């Protein structure tokens, strides 16, 4: 072993020891930055805003306290979902992603269990504050947790689902309609499963699926034989075509959601939606020409932007 190699190895070991001996808060924040970036939190708040916008009867207002609690509950559920995913995928991640904070032992699964328990307590406390004894809210939350638990257990057919990658993705993305139903009942306990709410559930499902395919459609520089991706199964052209089709469907659902809720759609909706989706499709086609990690990350950014823009357009149109 050369002196320089030994020195590099030694200082890496010292740095890792210092990190592991740091405060639990600092170590947890390393995990948060890696696996649950703060930059993603606006999506969870926007989902709550849109859910109550669709669920609340016309002319009825919502208190600032309920607004803030709803944001916190939405954030806490998606954080809980990430914690459960870390437990579910721990063995595979140790094999395929040993560089991650959890896999390096900087934090442990026990720490994440405590974080997950805190999320559940936040949800329980928030629902008591908002709802008290409103049965529909507790029922929607129970259904959401039941589906989430089945996802965590891979529906008790883990090996079969691994062999049916598309069904795996669909079954896990189906959590989104349950999330929307729960958020809608938080906003209005008397929320009916009407056409606008069903369209919002469909929109959330399509958005989740489009991002899932985008995230796992990779170039030759990232493909690994042992890690299944959409591009492996269906090829990059067909995978990108699926994402484009989903973007078009998302725009159509947004249109009909606004139309059902308000009775009209503003002209500027077409311009903003068309512009954002044109930009997204252009980037996806660039990825097909030059498929690499850099362009794959850009794909995620533009598809994510299309999702967020679509949600915001619906909120703005409802309140215009």
Tab-separated table of C-alpha atoms in Angstrom:
chain	number	residue	atom	x	y	z
A	1	UNK	CA	0.000	0.000	0.000
A	2	UNK	CA	1.486	3.339	-1.030
A	3	UNK	CA	1.841	6.199	1.446
A	4	UNK	CA	-0.643	8.379	-0.454
A	5	UNK	CA	-3.230	5.597	-0.666
A	6	UNK	CA	-2.795	4.892	3.044
A	7	UNK	CA	-3.125	8.606	3.888
A	8	UNK	CA	-6.311	8.966	1.835
A	9	UNK	CA	-7.767	5.836	3.414
A	10	UNK	CA	-6.798	7.047	6.898
A	11	UNK	CA	-8.365	10.510	6.527
A	12	UNK	CA	-11.555	9.042	5.032
A	13	UNK	CA	-11.779	6.796	8.083
A	14	UNK	CA	-11.236	9.733	10.438
A	15	UNK	CA	-13.926	11.765	8.639
A	16	UNK	CA	-16.396	8.890	8.781
A	17	UNK	CA	-15.698	8.374	12.497
A	18	UNK	CA	-16.307	12.086	13.129
A	19	UNK	CA	-19.618	11.912	11.258
A	20	UNK	CA	-20.763	8.826	13.150
A	21	UNK	CA	-19.862	10.494	16.457
A	22	UNK	CA	-21.764	13.666	15.562
A	23	UNK	CA	-25.135	14.593	17.031
A	24	UNK	CA	-28.136	12.476	16.057
A	25	UNK	CA	-29.834	15.539	14.584
A	26	UNK	CA	-26.900	16.216	12.245
A	27	UNK	CA	-26.765	12.582	11.193
A	28	UNK	CA	-30.498	12.489	10.579
A	29	UNK	CA	-30.230	15.625	8.466
A	30	UNK	CA	-27.627	13.874	6.309
A	31	UNK	CA	-30.190	11.169	5.676
A	32	UNK	CA	-32.936	13.723	5.030
A	33	UNK	CA	-30.794	15.594	2.497
A	34	UNK	CA	-30.046	12.332	0.715
A	35	UNK	CA	-33.397	10.525	0.826
A	36	UNK	CA	-36.050	13.181	1.556
A	37	UNK	CA	-34.760	16.499	0.185
A	38	UNK	CA	-36.335	19.649	1.596
A	39	UNK	CA	-36.692	20.905	-1.987
A	40	UNK	CA	-39.459	18.319	-2.495
A	41	UNK	CA	-41.655	19.619	0.330
A	42	UNK	CA	-43.595	22.160	-1.800
A	43	UNK	CA	-45.133	19.202	-3.651
A	44	UNK	CA	-46.655	17.845	-0.429
A	45	UNK	CA	-48.058	21.259	0.518
A	46	UNK	CA	-49.467	21.795	-2.974
A	47	UNK	CA	-51.179	18.382	-2.877
A	48	UNK	CA	-52.883	19.447	0.343
A	49	UNK	CA	-53.894	22.845	-1.077
A	50	UNK	CA	-55.328	21.228	-4.199
A	51	UNK	CA	-57.140	18.519	-2.229
A	52	UNK	CA	-58.944	21.019	-0.050
A	53	UNK	CA	-59.596	23.270	-3.073
A	54	UNK	CA	-61.429	20.404	-4.750
A	55	UNK	CA	-63.121	19.047	-1.600
A	56	UNK	CA	-64.307	22.288	0.029
A	57	UNK	CA	-67.851	23.361	-0.926
A	58	UNK	CA	-68.099	26.629	-2.868
A	59	UNK	CA	-68.024	29.707	-0.661
A	60	UNK	CA	-66.711	27.847	2.388
A	61	UNK	CA	-63.403	29.040	3.846
A	62	UNK	CA	-60.705	27.230	5.783
A	63	UNK	CA	-58.955	28.509	8.909
A	64	UNK	CA	-55.217	29.344	8.853
A	65	UNK	CA	-54.646	26.803	11.645
A	66	UNK	CA	-56.283	24.033	9.653
A	67	UNK	CA	-54.283	25.083	6.602
A	68	UNK	CA	-50.988	24.821	8.514
A	69	UNK	CA	-51.908	21.531	10.188
A	70	UNK	CA	-52.905	20.063	6.834
A	71	UNK	CA	-49.498	20.954	5.387
A	72	UNK	CA	-47.775	19.297	8.342
A	73	UNK	CA	-49.888	16.149	8.051
A	74	UNK	CA	-49.271	15.844	4.316
A	75	UNK	CA	-45.520	16.230	4.854
A	76	UNK	CA	-45.519	13.745	7.732
A	77	UNK	CA	-47.228	11.052	5.675
A	78	UNK	CA	-44.774	11.246	2.779
A	79	UNK	CA	-41.898	11.203	5.267
A	80	UNK	CA	-43.443	8.090	6.857
A	81	UNK	CA	-43.670	6.549	3.396
A	82	UNK	CA	-39.942	7.153	2.849
A	83	UNK	CA	-39.113	5.627	6.257
A	84	UNK	CA	-41.131	2.515	5.422
A	85	UNK	CA	-39.439	2.265	2.014
A	86	UNK	CA	-36.040	2.388	3.728
A	87	UNK	CA	-37.040	-0.608	5.850
A	88	UNK	CA	-38.591	-2.470	2.923
A	89	UNK	CA	-35.605	-2.016	0.613
A	90	UNK	CA	-32.841	-2.143	3.228
A	91	UNK	CA	-31.259	-5.455	2.146
A	92	UNK	CA	-31.278	-4.536	-1.549
A	93	UNK	CA	-29.924	-1.050	-0.838
A	94	UNK	CA	-27.055	-2.506	1.209
A	95	UNK	CA	-26.122	-4.510	-1.862
A	96	UNK	CA	-26.673	-1.899	-4.564
A	97	UNK	CA	-26.202	1.416	-2.713
A	98	UNK	CA	-23.631	0.852	0.056
A	99	UNK	CA	-22.608	4.528	-0.085
A	100	UNK	CA	-25.906	5.791	1.357
A	101	UNK	CA	-26.103	7.289	4.843
A	102	UNK	CA	-28.212	4.454	6.260
A	103	UNK	CA	-26.128	1.729	4.646
A	104	UNK	CA	-22.909	3.232	6.036
A	105	UNK	CA	-24.316	3.047	9.561
A	106	UNK	CA	-24.353	6.823	10.091
A	107	UNK	CA	-27.934	6.305	11.251
A	108	UNK	CA	-29.756	3.028	11.901
A	109	UNK	CA	-33.134	1.507	11.145
A	110	UNK	CA	-33.966	2.011	14.835
A	111	UNK	CA	-33.510	5.762	14.390
A	112	UNK	CA	-35.849	5.661	11.400
A	113	UNK	CA	-38.414	3.665	13.387
A	114	UNK	CA	-38.494	6.480	15.933
A	115	UNK	CA	-38.906	9.002	13.124
A	116	UNK	CA	-41.745	6.938	11.647
A	117	UNK	CA	-43.443	6.727	15.047
A	118	UNK	CA	-43.152	10.521	15.376
A	119	UNK	CA	-44.851	10.914	11.970
A	120	UNK	CA	-47.752	8.717	13.100
A	121	UNK	CA	-48.083	10.689	16.345
A	122	UNK	CA	-48.147	13.955	14.357
A	123	UNK	CA	-50.916	12.551	12.170
A	124	UNK	CA	-52.936	11.353	15.153
A	125	UNK	CA	-52.540	14.673	16.967
A	126	UNK	CA	-53.319	16.711	13.859
A	127	UNK	CA	-56.449	14.718	13.079
A	128	UNK	CA	-57.713	15.063	16.654
A	129	UNK	CA	-57.136	18.821	16.389
A	130	UNK	CA	-58.864	19.133	13.021
A	131	UNK	CA	-61.495	16.444	13.162
A	132	UNK	CA	-62.164	15.221	16.671
A	133	UNK	CA	-64.710	12.453	16.195
A	134	UNK	CA	-65.354	12.831	12.457
A	135	UNK	CA	-65.498	9.183	11.371
A	136	UNK	CA	-64.829	9.751	7.668
A	137	UNK	CA	-61.383	11.218	8.364
A	138	UNK	CA	-60.387	8.288	10.547
A	139	UNK	CA	-61.749	5.818	8.001
A	140	UNK	CA	-59.801	7.412	5.120
A	141	UNK	CA	-56.607	7.437	7.225
A	142	UNK	CA	-57.111	3.789	8.202
A	143	UNK	CA	-57.563	2.792	4.560
A	144	UNK	CA	-54.441	4.757	3.641
A	145	UNK	CA	-52.389	3.042	6.342
A	146	UNK	CA	-53.736	-0.378	5.349
A	147	UNK	CA	-52.649	0.123	1.725
A	148	UNK	CA	-49.308	1.532	2.869
A	149	UNK	CA	-48.762	-1.494	5.119
A	150	UNK	CA	-49.547	-3.859	2.257
A	151	UNK	CA	-47.031	-1.971	0.093
A	152	UNK	CA	-44.394	-2.291	2.818
A	153	UNK	CA	-45.035	-6.044	2.961
A	154	UNK	CA	-44.996	-6.172	-0.873
A	155	UNK	CA	-48.583	-7.469	-0.674
A	156	UNK	CA	-47.090	-10.703	0.723
A	157	UNK	CA	-45.940	-11.705	-2.780
A	158	UNK	CA	-42.543	-9.986	-2.872
A	159	UNK	CA	-40.804	-12.431	-5.181
A	160	UNK	CA	-43.719	-12.506	-7.603
A	161	UNK	CA	-43.870	-8.707	-7.721
A	162	UNK	CA	-40.124	-8.522	-8.427
A	163	UNK	CA	-40.772	-10.635	-11.509
A	164	UNK	CA	-43.637	-8.343	-12.595
A	165	UNK	CA	-42.003	-4.925	-12.486
A	166	UNK	CA	-44.891	-3.020	-14.082
A	167	UNK	CA	-47.439	-4.393	-11.621
A	168	UNK	CA	-45.054	-3.553	-8.789
A	169	UNK	CA	-44.957	0.090	-9.912
A	170	UNK	CA	-48.713	0.297	-10.450
A	171	UNK	CA	-49.531	-1.250	-7.063
A	172	UNK	CA	-47.231	1.168	-5.235
A	173	UNK	CA	-48.407	4.230	-7.171
A	174	UNK	CA	-52.000	3.384	-6.236
A	175	UNK	CA	-51.249	4.818	-2.807
A	176	UNK	CA	-51.767	8.286	-4.307
A	177	UNK	CA	-55.597	8.090	-4.632
A	178	UNK	CA	-55.729	6.998	-0.976
A	179	UNK	CA	-53.574	10.007	-0.034
A	180	UNK	CA	-55.886	12.376	-1.920
A	181	UNK	CA	-58.985	10.899	-0.289
A	182	UNK	CA	-57.448	11.343	3.176
A	183	UNK	CA	-56.370	14.933	2.470
A	184	UNK	CA	-59.811	15.717	1.031
A	185	UNK	CA	-61.574	14.444	4.170
A	186	UNK	CA	-59.154	16.484	6.298
A	187	UNK	CA	-60.272	19.565	4.407
A	188	UNK	CA	-63.958	18.713	4.517
A	189	UNK	CA	-65.186	15.711	6.549
A	190	UNK	CA	-68.311	15.674	4.403
A	191	UNK	CA	-66.274	15.444	1.180
A	192	UNK	CA	-68.099	13.341	-1.403
A	193	UNK	CA	-66.413	10.994	-3.810
A	194	UNK	CA	-67.649	13.110	-6.717
A	195	UNK	CA	-66.314	13.616	-10.227
A	196	UNK	CA	-63.787	16.396	-9.415
A	197	UNK	CA	-62.311	14.373	-6.538
A	198	UNK	CA	-62.101	11.206	-8.651
A	199	UNK	CA	-60.334	13.218	-11.373
A	200	UNK	CA	-57.877	14.546	-8.773
A	201	UNK	CA	-57.181	10.992	-7.595
A	202	UNK	CA	-56.543	9.986	-11.202
A	203	UNK	CA	-54.286	13.005	-11.727
A	204	UNK	CA	-52.209	12.166	-8.635
A	205	UNK	CA	-51.873	8.556	-9.810
A	206	UNK	CA	-50.764	9.595	-13.316
A	207	UNK	CA	-48.269	12.099	-11.899
A	208	UNK	CA	-46.774	9.501	-9.576
A	209	UNK	CA	-46.502	6.931	-12.352
A	210	UNK	CA	-44.945	9.380	-14.814
A	211	UNK	CA	-42.253	10.341	-12.319
A	212	UNK	CA	-41.609	6.699	-11.416
A	213	UNK	CA	-41.000	5.766	-15.067
A	214	UNK	CA	-38.882	8.884	-15.640
A	215	UNK	CA	-36.732	8.137	-12.594
A	216	UNK	CA	-36.088	4.564	-13.698
A	217	UNK	CA	-35.508	5.164	-17.401
A	218	UNK	CA	-31.728	5.323	-17.592
A	219	UNK	CA	-28.904	5.593	-20.075
A	220	UNK	CA	-26.132	3.046	-20.703
A	221	UNK	CA	-23.867	4.823	-18.199
A	222	UNK	CA	-26.287	4.041	-15.340
A	223	UNK	CA	-27.814	0.701	-16.300
A	224	UNK	CA	-26.878	-2.203	-14.037
A	225	UNK	CA	-27.902	-5.742	-14.861
A	226	UNK	CA	-28.943	-6.511	-11.289
A	227	UNK	CA	-31.208	-3.412	-10.959
A	228	UNK	CA	-34.419	-3.537	-12.994
A	229	UNK	CA	-35.430	-0.373	-14.855
A	230	UNK	CA	-38.141	0.560	-17.327
A	231	UNK	CA	-35.505	1.134	-19.992
A	232	UNK	CA	-34.237	-2.416	-19.490
A	233	UNK	CA	-37.678	-3.943	-19.780
A	234	UNK	CA	-39.203	-1.887	-22.577
A	235	UNK	CA	-36.277	-0.016	-24.080
A	236	UNK	CA	-35.661	3.707	-23.804
A	237	UNK	CA	-37.833	4.807	-26.787
A	238	UNK	CA	-40.945	3.026	-25.528
A	239	UNK	CA	-40.329	4.122	-21.927
A	240	UNK	CA	-40.007	7.765	-22.986
A	241	UNK	CA	-43.119	7.392	-25.149
A	242	UNK	CA	-45.011	6.182	-22.061
A	243	UNK	CA	-43.890	9.249	-20.116
A	244	UNK	CA	-44.983	11.560	-22.953
A	245	UNK	CA	-48.362	9.802	-23.115
A	246	UNK	CA	-48.761	10.238	-19.367
A	247	UNK	CA	-47.914	13.949	-19.626
A	248	UNK	CA	-50.655	14.352	-22.239
A	249	UNK	CA	-53.129	12.423	-20.082
A	250	UNK	CA	-52.194	14.568	-17.075
A	251	UNK	CA	-52.950	17.746	-19.036
A	252	UNK	CA	-56.299	16.327	-20.165
A	253	UNK	CA	-57.269	15.357	-16.612
A	254	UNK	CA	-56.281	18.829	-15.375
A	255	UNK	CA	-58.542	20.342	-18.029
A	256	UNK	CA	-61.550	18.216	-17.084
A	257	UNK	CA	-60.925	18.694	-13.357
A	258	UNK	CA	-60.999	22.484	-13.762
A	259	UNK	CA	-64.037	22.253	-16.038
A	260	UNK	CA	-65.949	20.073	-13.550
A	261	UNK	CA	-65.068	22.295	-10.611
A	262	UNK	CA	-65.546	25.734	-12.174
A	263	UNK	CA	-67.515	25.226	-15.396
A	264	UNK	CA	-64.914	26.998	-17.537
A	265	UNK	CA	-61.203	26.903	-18.388
A	266	UNK	CA	-59.215	30.109	-18.943
A	267	UNK	CA	-57.280	30.643	-22.153
A	268	UNK	CA	-54.013	31.110	-20.273
A	269	UNK	CA	-54.300	27.507	-18.994
A	270	UNK	CA	-53.611	26.260	-22.526
A	271	UNK	CA	-50.594	28.516	-22.946
A	272	UNK	CA	-48.934	27.669	-19.620
A	273	UNK	CA	-49.747	23.954	-19.757
A	274	UNK	CA	-48.729	23.688	-23.407
A	275	UNK	CA	-45.457	25.554	-22.831
A	276	UNK	CA	-44.399	23.504	-19.802
A	277	UNK	CA	-45.251	20.205	-21.451
A	278	UNK	CA	-43.540	21.193	-24.707
A	279	UNK	CA	-40.383	21.921	-22.731
A	280	UNK	CA	-40.690	18.589	-20.892
A	281	UNK	CA	-41.210	16.593	-24.086
A	282	UNK	CA	-38.267	18.364	-25.731
A	283	UNK	CA	-35.977	17.344	-22.875
A	284	UNK	CA	-37.231	13.750	-23.009
A	285	UNK	CA	-36.412	13.612	-26.716
A	286	UNK	CA	-32.958	15.073	-26.027
A	287	UNK	CA	-32.440	12.214	-23.568
A	288	UNK	CA	-33.216	9.725	-26.333
A	289	UNK	CA	-30.510	11.290	-28.504
A	290	UNK	CA	-27.982	11.512	-25.669
A	291	UNK	CA	-28.990	9.082	-22.916
A	292	UNK	CA	-26.804	9.714	-19.884
A	293	UNK	CA	-27.123	10.475	-16.174
A	294	UNK	CA	-27.065	14.237	-16.696
A	295	UNK	CA	-30.003	14.152	-19.085
A	296	UNK	CA	-31.842	11.612	-16.951
A	297	UNK	CA	-31.673	14.039	-14.011
A	298	UNK	CA	-32.921	16.785	-16.304
A	299	UNK	CA	-35.810	14.489	-17.258
A	300	UNK	CA	-36.730	14.210	-13.588
A	301	UNK	CA	-36.565	17.984	-13.202
A	302	UNK	CA	-38.798	18.796	-16.180
A	303	UNK	CA	-41.351	16.057	-15.469
A	304	UNK	CA	-41.448	17.163	-11.827
A	305	UNK	CA	-41.946	20.763	-12.978
A	306	UNK	CA	-44.799	19.652	-15.257
A	307	UNK	CA	-46.449	17.868	-12.314
A	308	UNK	CA	-46.146	20.856	-9.991
A	309	UNK	CA	-47.271	23.318	-12.652
A	310	UNK	CA	-50.329	21.200	-13.395
A	311	UNK	CA	-51.315	21.099	-9.736
A	312	UNK	CA	-50.796	24.846	-9.331
A	313	UNK	CA	-52.782	25.589	-12.499
A	314	UNK	CA	-55.716	23.670	-11.060
A	315	UNK	CA	-55.523	25.599	-7.762
A	316	UNK	CA	-55.297	28.984	-9.498
A	317	UNK	CA	-58.171	28.193	-11.887
A	318	UNK	CA	-60.421	27.097	-9.012
A	319	UNK	CA	-59.818	30.359	-7.155
A	320	UNK	CA	-59.863	32.746	-10.124
